[in-house]
């Protein structure tokens, strides 16, 4: 593949043909490609052609791409994708071109999206039905930070287990990207929030987001503490994106007929188990939801995206964009995320 530098060097010879230079540069882009699955080192910075559009797609010039834990699963191969692929599935930017069938967006529109692989790049071809307009007053960085984690927190508290005022909820990794948004949304509904966090600093952030109680689960027993905070009654729902290391104790801190919403496995996948345990622990409910199924229709996608953007505009939801990396620093972003060094949102900017 011809590199950016090589193209520019070659163009030095013909630099007076400025139009020609633009023509060539426009068709080559930088991207972070996974050519084989593995650790952060497999995230390769490459120069590749800008994707060609299908009739239903729009070309988005990306301003900021969200980094999410799901990108780690794809990079590792835990979630399989045909190789080679461009990692990342959340971004915001500007439409530069549209396919022949696209009527909903036009060049110049500011848009954001999630759940389309290929956002760690300068450009992405995105099905128009996945794009939402970014309202005035919301920056591209805010939109990129809000889409995937914001809509996740939204479906978890409004749809998977519709949380009610006065209920008690346990949120794991409460200072993380999804965690900080979940805490705020649960508090806005009027629930009592118990959070867990891996350090004092993270506990402080979770409290600032509204958590009533925070357990530092790396040094405290979250089962004993949750029982203490609820007077032995247990919580109505556990929202757990940590998985392997928390799952067993989650079953012990729920009230009878409580809900365990397992939405991720940052510490690893939960091993197989017999469902009889749900009966023994109090006729519990277990679900393993994913955002894709909660934004499957255009109506549902628009409802959640609009709600989240409105909450941000009205400052009912505060984003914490804590870590901004350049595209070429994607490896570092993954190391920090997996190393539990991050809080709130990570972005790659272009
Ligand atoms: P986070 O910012 O929450 O980062 C993960 C956090 O998990 C860490 O900061 C850490 O917080 C905690 N953690 C606990 N144990 C480990 C471990 N062994 N290794 C790494 N981290 C650990 O990430 P996201 O907000 O992007 O995602 C959170 C979870 O939500 C993930 O599991 C993700 O897959 C899931 N998710 C699921 C979606 C769905 O629709 N199902 C959609 C979006 C995200 P601490 O140090 O405080 O313990």
Coordinates of C-alpha atoms and ligand atoms in Angstrom, one line a residue:
X1 CA 0.0 0.0 0.0
X2 CA 1.3 3.5 -0.9
X3 CA 1.9 5.5 2.3
X4 CA 0.9 9.0 3.0
X5 CA 4.5 10.1 3.2
X6 CA 5.4 8.4 -0.1
X7 CA 2.5 10.0 -1.9
X8 CA 3.5 13.4 -0.5
X9 CA 7.2 12.9 -1.5
X10 CA 6.2 11.9 -5.0
X11 CA 3.9 14.9 -5.2
X12 CA 6.9 17.2 -4.3
X13 CA 8.0 16.6 -7.8
X14 CA 4.7 17.9 -9.2
X15 CA 3.7 20.2 -6.3
X16 CA 2.7 23.0 -8.6
X17 CA -0.2 20.8 -9.7
X18 CA -2.0 21.6 -6.5
X19 CA -5.4 20.3 -7.8
X20 CA -3.8 17.0 -8.7
X21 CA -2.2 16.8 -5.2
X22 CA -5.6 17.3 -3.5
X23 CA -7.1 14.7 -5.7
X24 CA -4.7 12.0 -4.7
X25 CA -4.5 12.9 -1.0
X26 CA -8.3 12.9 -0.8
X27 CA -8.4 9.2 -1.7
X28 CA -5.9 8.0 0.9
X29 CA -6.7 8.0 4.6
X30 CA -5.1 7.1 7.9
X31 CA -6.8 4.3 9.9
X32 CA -6.1 1.9 12.7
X33 CA -6.4 -1.6 11.3
X34 CA -6.4 -5.0 13.0
X35 CA -4.7 -7.4 10.6
X36 CA -4.4 -10.2 13.3
X37 CA -6.1 -10.3 16.6
X38 CA -4.2 -9.9 19.9
X39 CA -2.9 -7.3 22.3
X40 CA -2.8 -3.5 21.8
X41 CA 0.2 -3.9 19.6
X42 CA -1.9 -5.3 16.8
X43 CA -3.5 -1.9 16.3
X44 CA -1.6 -0.8 13.2
X45 CA -1.6 2.7 11.8
X46 CA -2.1 2.3 8.0
X47 CA -2.7 4.4 4.9
X48 CA -5.5 2.9 3.0
X49 CA -8.0 4.1 0.4
X50 CA -11.0 6.1 1.6
X51 CA -14.0 3.6 1.6
X52 CA -16.2 3.6 -1.5
X53 CA -19.9 4.2 -0.8
X54 CA -22.8 1.8 -1.3
X55 CA -26.0 3.5 -2.5
X56 CA -27.4 3.6 1.1
X57 CA -24.3 5.0 2.8
X58 CA -22.8 8.4 3.6
X59 CA -19.2 9.2 3.8
X60 CA -18.4 10.8 7.2
X61 CA -15.2 12.8 7.7
X62 CA -14.5 11.9 11.3
X63 CA -13.7 14.5 13.9
X64 CA -13.6 12.3 16.9
X65 CA -14.0 8.5 17.4
X66 CA -15.1 7.0 20.7
X67 CA -12.9 4.3 22.3
X68 CA -15.1 1.6 24.0
X69 CA -14.4 -1.6 25.8
X70 CA -16.1 -3.5 23.0
X71 CA -13.2 -2.4 20.8
X72 CA -10.9 -4.4 23.0
X73 CA -13.1 -7.5 22.5
X74 CA -12.9 -7.1 18.7
X75 CA -9.2 -6.5 18.8
X76 CA -8.7 -9.7 20.9
X77 CA -11.0 -11.7 18.7
X78 CA -13.4 -12.3 21.6
X79 CA -16.0 -10.8 19.3
X80 CA -15.1 -12.2 15.9
X81 CA -14.8 -10.0 12.7
X82 CA -13.3 -10.9 9.3
X83 CA -9.7 -9.8 9.1
X84 CA -8.5 -7.2 8.3
X85 CA -10.8 -4.7 9.8
X86 CA -10.7 -1.1 11.0
X87 CA -11.4 -1.0 14.8
X88 CA -13.9 1.3 16.6
X89 CA -17.6 1.7 16.2
X90 CA -18.5 5.2 17.4
X91 CA -17.7 8.6 15.9
X92 CA -18.9 12.0 15.1
X93 CA -18.0 14.3 12.1
X94 CA -19.3 15.8 8.9
X95 CA -20.9 14.2 5.9
X96 CA -18.8 14.8 2.8
X97 CA -20.6 12.7 0.2
X98 CA -23.8 10.5 0.0
X99 CA -24.8 7.4 -1.9
X100 CA -27.5 7.6 -4.6
X101 CA -30.3 6.4 -2.3
X102 CA -29.6 8.6 0.7
X103 CA -32.2 11.3 1.4
X104 CA -31.9 11.8 5.1
X105 CA -28.5 13.5 5.3
X106 CA -26.5 15.7 2.9
X107 CA -22.9 16.9 2.6
X108 CA -22.1 19.4 5.4
X109 CA -24.4 17.8 8.0
X110 CA -22.9 17.2 11.4
X111 CA -23.6 13.6 12.3
X112 CA -22.8 10.9 14.9
X113 CA -23.3 7.2 15.0
X114 CA -22.4 4.0 16.8
X115 CA -22.5 0.2 16.1
X116 CA -20.8 0.4 12.7
X117 CA -17.3 -1.0 12.7
X118 CA -14.5 1.1 11.2
X119 CA -14.5 4.4 13.1
X120 CA -10.7 4.6 14.0
X121 CA -10.1 6.3 10.7
X122 CA -10.2 9.7 8.9
X123 CA -13.3 8.6 7.0
X124 CA -16.0 6.0 7.3
X125 CA -18.8 4.8 5.0
X126 CA -21.9 4.6 7.3
X127 CA -25.4 3.4 6.4
X128 CA -27.5 6.6 6.5
X129 CA -30.1 4.9 8.8
X130 CA -27.4 4.7 11.5
X131 CA -26.6 8.4 11.4
X132 CA -28.2 11.0 13.8
X133 CA -27.8 14.7 13.4
X134 CA -25.8 16.5 16.0
X135 CA -28.0 19.3 17.5
X136 CA -26.6 22.9 17.7
X137 CA -24.8 23.5 20.9
X138 CA -23.3 19.9 21.1
X139 CA -19.8 19.6 19.8
X140 CA -18.5 16.7 17.7
X141 CA -16.4 15.5 20.7
X142 CA -19.5 15.5 22.9
X143 CA -21.5 13.6 20.3
X144 CA -18.8 11.0 19.9
X145 CA -18.6 10.6 23.6
X146 CA -22.4 10.3 24.0
X147 CA -23.6 7.9 21.4
X148 CA -22.5 4.4 22.5
X149 CA -22.1 4.7 26.2
X150 CA -25.0 7.2 26.6
X151 CA -27.5 5.1 24.7
X152 CA -26.3 2.1 26.6
X153 CA -26.9 3.7 30.0
X154 CA -30.3 4.9 28.5
X155 CA -31.5 1.4 27.5
X156 CA -30.3 -0.2 30.7
X157 CA -32.3 2.1 33.0
X158 CA -35.3 2.8 30.8
X159 CA -35.8 -0.5 29.0
X160 CA -33.9 -3.6 30.2
X161 CA -34.9 -3.0 33.8
X162 CA -37.0 0.1 33.9
X163 CA -35.8 1.7 37.1
X164 CA -38.3 3.4 39.3
X165 CA -38.0 6.2 41.9
X166 CA -37.1 4.9 45.3
X167 CA -35.5 1.6 44.1
X168 CA -31.9 0.7 45.0
X169 CA -29.4 -0.2 42.3
X170 CA -25.8 -1.5 42.3
X171 CA -23.7 -0.1 39.5
X172 CA -20.3 -1.7 38.9
X173 CA -17.3 0.2 37.6
X174 CA -19.3 3.4 38.4
X175 CA -16.4 5.7 37.4
X176 CA -16.1 4.2 33.9
X177 CA -17.5 5.4 30.6
X178 CA -20.9 3.7 30.9
X179 CA -20.7 3.8 34.7
X180 CA -20.7 7.6 35.2
X181 CA -23.6 8.0 32.8
X182 CA -25.6 5.1 34.5
X183 CA -25.1 6.7 37.9
X184 CA -26.4 10.1 36.7
X185 CA -29.4 8.6 34.8
X186 CA -30.4 6.4 37.8
X187 CA -30.2 9.4 40.1
X188 CA -32.3 11.5 37.7
X189 CA -34.9 8.8 37.9
X190 CA -34.8 9.0 41.7
X191 CA -33.1 5.7 42.6
X192 CA -30.7 5.1 45.4
X193 CA -27.3 4.3 43.8
X194 CA -24.6 2.1 45.2
X195 CA -21.5 2.1 43.0
X196 CA -18.3 0.1 43.0
X197 CA -14.9 1.5 41.9
X198 CA -11.3 0.3 41.8
X199 CA -9.7 3.2 43.6
X200 CA -10.3 6.2 45.9
X201 CA -10.0 8.6 43.0
X202 CA -12.6 6.7 41.0
X203 CA -14.8 6.5 44.1
X204 CA -14.7 10.3 44.4
X205 CA -15.8 10.6 40.7
X206 CA -18.6 8.2 41.2
X207 CA -19.8 10.2 44.3
X208 CA -19.6 13.5 42.3
X209 CA -21.8 11.9 39.6
X210 CA -24.4 11.3 42.3
X211 CA -23.7 7.8 43.8
X212 CA -25.1 7.7 47.3
X213 CA -22.6 5.0 48.5
X214 CA -19.4 3.8 46.8
X215 CA -17.6 0.6 47.6
X216 CA -13.9 0.2 46.6
X217 CA -14.3 -3.3 45.5
X218 CA -10.6 -3.9 45.1
X219 CA -10.1 -3.6 48.9
X220 CA -13.7 -4.0 50.3
X221 CA -16.0 -7.0 50.0
X222 CA -18.8 -5.6 47.8
X223 CA -21.2 -8.4 48.9
X224 CA -20.9 -7.6 52.6
X225 CA -21.0 -3.8 52.0
X226 CA -24.1 -4.0 49.7
X227 CA -25.9 -6.1 52.3
X228 CA -24.9 -3.6 54.9
X229 CA -26.2 -0.6 52.9
X230 CA -29.5 -2.3 52.2
X231 CA -30.0 -3.7 55.7
X232 CA -29.7 -7.2 54.4
X233 CA -32.6 -6.7 51.9
X234 CA -30.6 -6.6 48.7
X235 CA -30.8 -4.4 45.7
X236 CA -33.6 -4.3 43.1
X237 CA -31.1 -4.5 40.2
X238 CA -27.4 -4.9 39.5
X239 CA -26.0 -3.4 36.3
X240 CA -22.8 -5.3 35.8
X241 CA -20.3 -4.6 32.9
X242 CA -17.4 -6.1 34.8
X243 CA -18.5 -9.8 34.5
X244 CA -16.3 -12.6 35.5
X245 CA -14.9 -11.1 38.8
X246 CA -18.3 -9.8 40.1
X247 CA -20.9 -12.2 38.8
X248 CA -21.0 -14.8 41.6
X249 CA -21.4 -12.2 44.3
X250 CA -24.0 -10.2 42.3
X251 CA -26.3 -13.2 42.8
X252 CA -26.0 -12.8 46.6
X253 CA -26.8 -9.1 46.7
X254 CA -30.1 -9.1 44.9
X255 CA -33.5 -9.1 46.6
X256 CA -35.8 -12.1 45.7
X257 CA -36.9 -11.7 42.1
X258 CA -34.3 -9.1 41.6
X259 CA -32.7 -8.4 38.2
X260 CA -29.1 -9.1 37.2
X261 CA -28.3 -7.1 34.1
X262 CA -25.0 -8.4 32.8
X263 CA -24.0 -6.1 30.0
X264 CA -20.3 -6.7 29.6
X265 CA -17.2 -8.5 30.8
X266 CA -14.4 -6.1 31.4
X267 CA -12.7 -8.6 33.7
X268 CA -13.4 -11.5 31.5
X269 CA -16.4 -13.6 30.3
X270 CA -18.6 -15.2 32.9
X271 CA -18.1 -19.0 32.7
X272 CA -21.1 -21.3 31.9
X273 CA -23.4 -22.1 34.8
X274 CA -26.6 -24.0 35.6
X275 CA -29.8 -21.9 35.6
X276 CA -31.0 -23.6 38.8
X277 CA -28.8 -21.2 40.7
X278 CA -31.2 -18.4 39.8
X279 CA -33.9 -20.3 41.6
X280 CA -31.8 -21.0 44.6
X281 CA -30.7 -17.4 45.0
X282 CA -34.3 -16.1 45.0
X283 CA -36.0 -16.6 41.7
X284 CA -33.7 -14.1 40.1
X285 CA -33.8 -12.7 36.5
X286 CA -30.7 -12.7 34.4
X287 CA -30.3 -10.9 31.1
X288 CA -27.3 -10.3 28.8
X289 CA -28.4 -7.3 26.6
X290 CA -26.6 -5.5 23.9
X291 CA -27.1 -2.0 22.5
X292 CA -27.7 -3.2 18.9
X293 CA -31.0 -4.9 19.9
X294 CA -32.1 -1.8 21.8
X295 CA -31.5 0.5 18.8
X296 CA -32.7 -1.9 16.1
X297 CA -35.4 0.3 14.7
X298 CA -34.9 3.9 13.4
X299 CA -37.6 5.0 15.9
X300 CA -35.8 3.5 18.9
X301 CA -32.4 4.8 17.8
X302 CA -33.8 8.4 17.4
X303 CA -35.6 8.2 20.7
X304 CA -32.5 7.2 22.6
X305 CA -30.0 9.5 20.8
X306 CA -32.3 12.5 21.1
X307 CA -33.0 11.9 24.7
X308 CA -29.3 11.6 25.5
X309 CA -28.4 14.7 23.5
X310 CA -31.2 16.6 25.2
X311 CA -30.0 15.5 28.6
X312 CA -26.5 16.8 27.8
X313 CA -27.8 20.1 26.4
X314 CA -29.9 20.6 29.5
X315 CA -26.9 19.6 31.7
X316 CA -28.9 16.8 33.3
X317 CA -26.1 14.5 32.0
X318 CA -22.5 15.6 32.3
X319 CA -20.0 13.9 30.0
X320 CA -16.5 13.4 31.4
X321 CA -14.2 13.3 28.4
X322 CA -11.2 12.5 30.4
X323 CA -8.7 11.1 27.9
X324 CA -8.1 12.5 24.4
X325 CA -5.6 10.7 22.2
X326 CA -4.5 11.2 18.6
X327 CA -5.5 8.5 16.2
X328 CA -1.9 7.2 16.1
X329 CA -2.1 6.7 19.9
X330 CA -4.8 4.1 19.7
X331 CA -2.5 1.4 21.2
X332 CA -1.9 3.6 24.3
X333 CA -5.7 4.3 24.6
X334 CA -6.3 0.5 24.7
X335 CA -3.5 -0.1 27.2
X336 CA -4.9 2.6 29.5
X337 CA -8.5 1.3 29.2
X338 CA -7.6 -2.3 29.9
X339 CA -5.2 -1.3 32.6
X340 CA -8.0 0.3 34.6
X341 CA -6.2 3.7 34.3
X342 CA -9.1 5.5 32.8
X343 CA -12.3 7.2 34.0
X344 CA -15.2 8.4 31.9
X345 CA -14.8 8.7 28.1
X346 CA -11.8 8.1 25.9
X347 CA -11.7 9.7 22.4
X348 CA -9.4 9.5 19.4
X349 CA -9.3 12.8 17.6
X350 CA -8.4 13.4 14.0
Ligands
LIG1 P1 -15.1 1.4 31.3 O1 -14.7 2.8 31.1 O2 -16.1 1.1 32.3 O3 -13.8 0.6 31.6 C1 -13.8 -0.7 32.2 C2 -13.8 -0.6 33.7 O4 -14.1 -1.9 34.2 C3 -12.4 -0.3 34.2 O5 -12.1 1.1 34.3 C4 -12.5 -0.9 35.6 O6 -13.0 0.1 36.5 C5 -13.5 -2.0 35.5 N1 -12.8 -3.3 35.6 C6 -13.0 -4.2 36.6 N2 -12.2 -5.3 36.4 C7 -11.5 -5.0 35.3 C8 -10.4 -5.8 34.7 N3 -10.0 -7.0 35.1 N4 -9.9 -5.2 33.6 C9 -10.3 -4.1 33.1 N5 -11.2 -3.3 33.6 C10 -11.8 -3.8 34.8 O7 -15.5 0.8 29.9 P2 -16.8 1.1 29.0 O8 -17.6 2.1 29.7 O9 -16.4 1.2 27.6 O10 -17.5 -0.3 29.1 C11 -18.0 -0.9 30.4 C12 -18.6 -2.2 30.2 O11 -19.8 -2.0 29.5 C13 -17.7 -3.2 29.3 O12 -17.9 -4.5 29.8 C14 -18.4 -3.0 28.0 O13 -18.2 -4.2 27.2 C15 -19.8 -2.9 28.4 N6 -20.7 -2.3 27.4 C16 -21.7 -3.1 27.0 C17 -22.6 -2.6 26.1 C18 -23.8 -3.4 25.7 O14 -24.7 -2.9 25.0 N7 -23.9 -4.6 26.2 C19 -22.4 -1.3 25.4 C20 -21.3 -0.5 26.0 C21 -20.5 -1.1 26.9 P3 -12.6 -0.1 38.1 O15 -11.1 0.1 38.2 O16 -13.3 1.0 38.8 O17 -13.0 -1.4 38.5

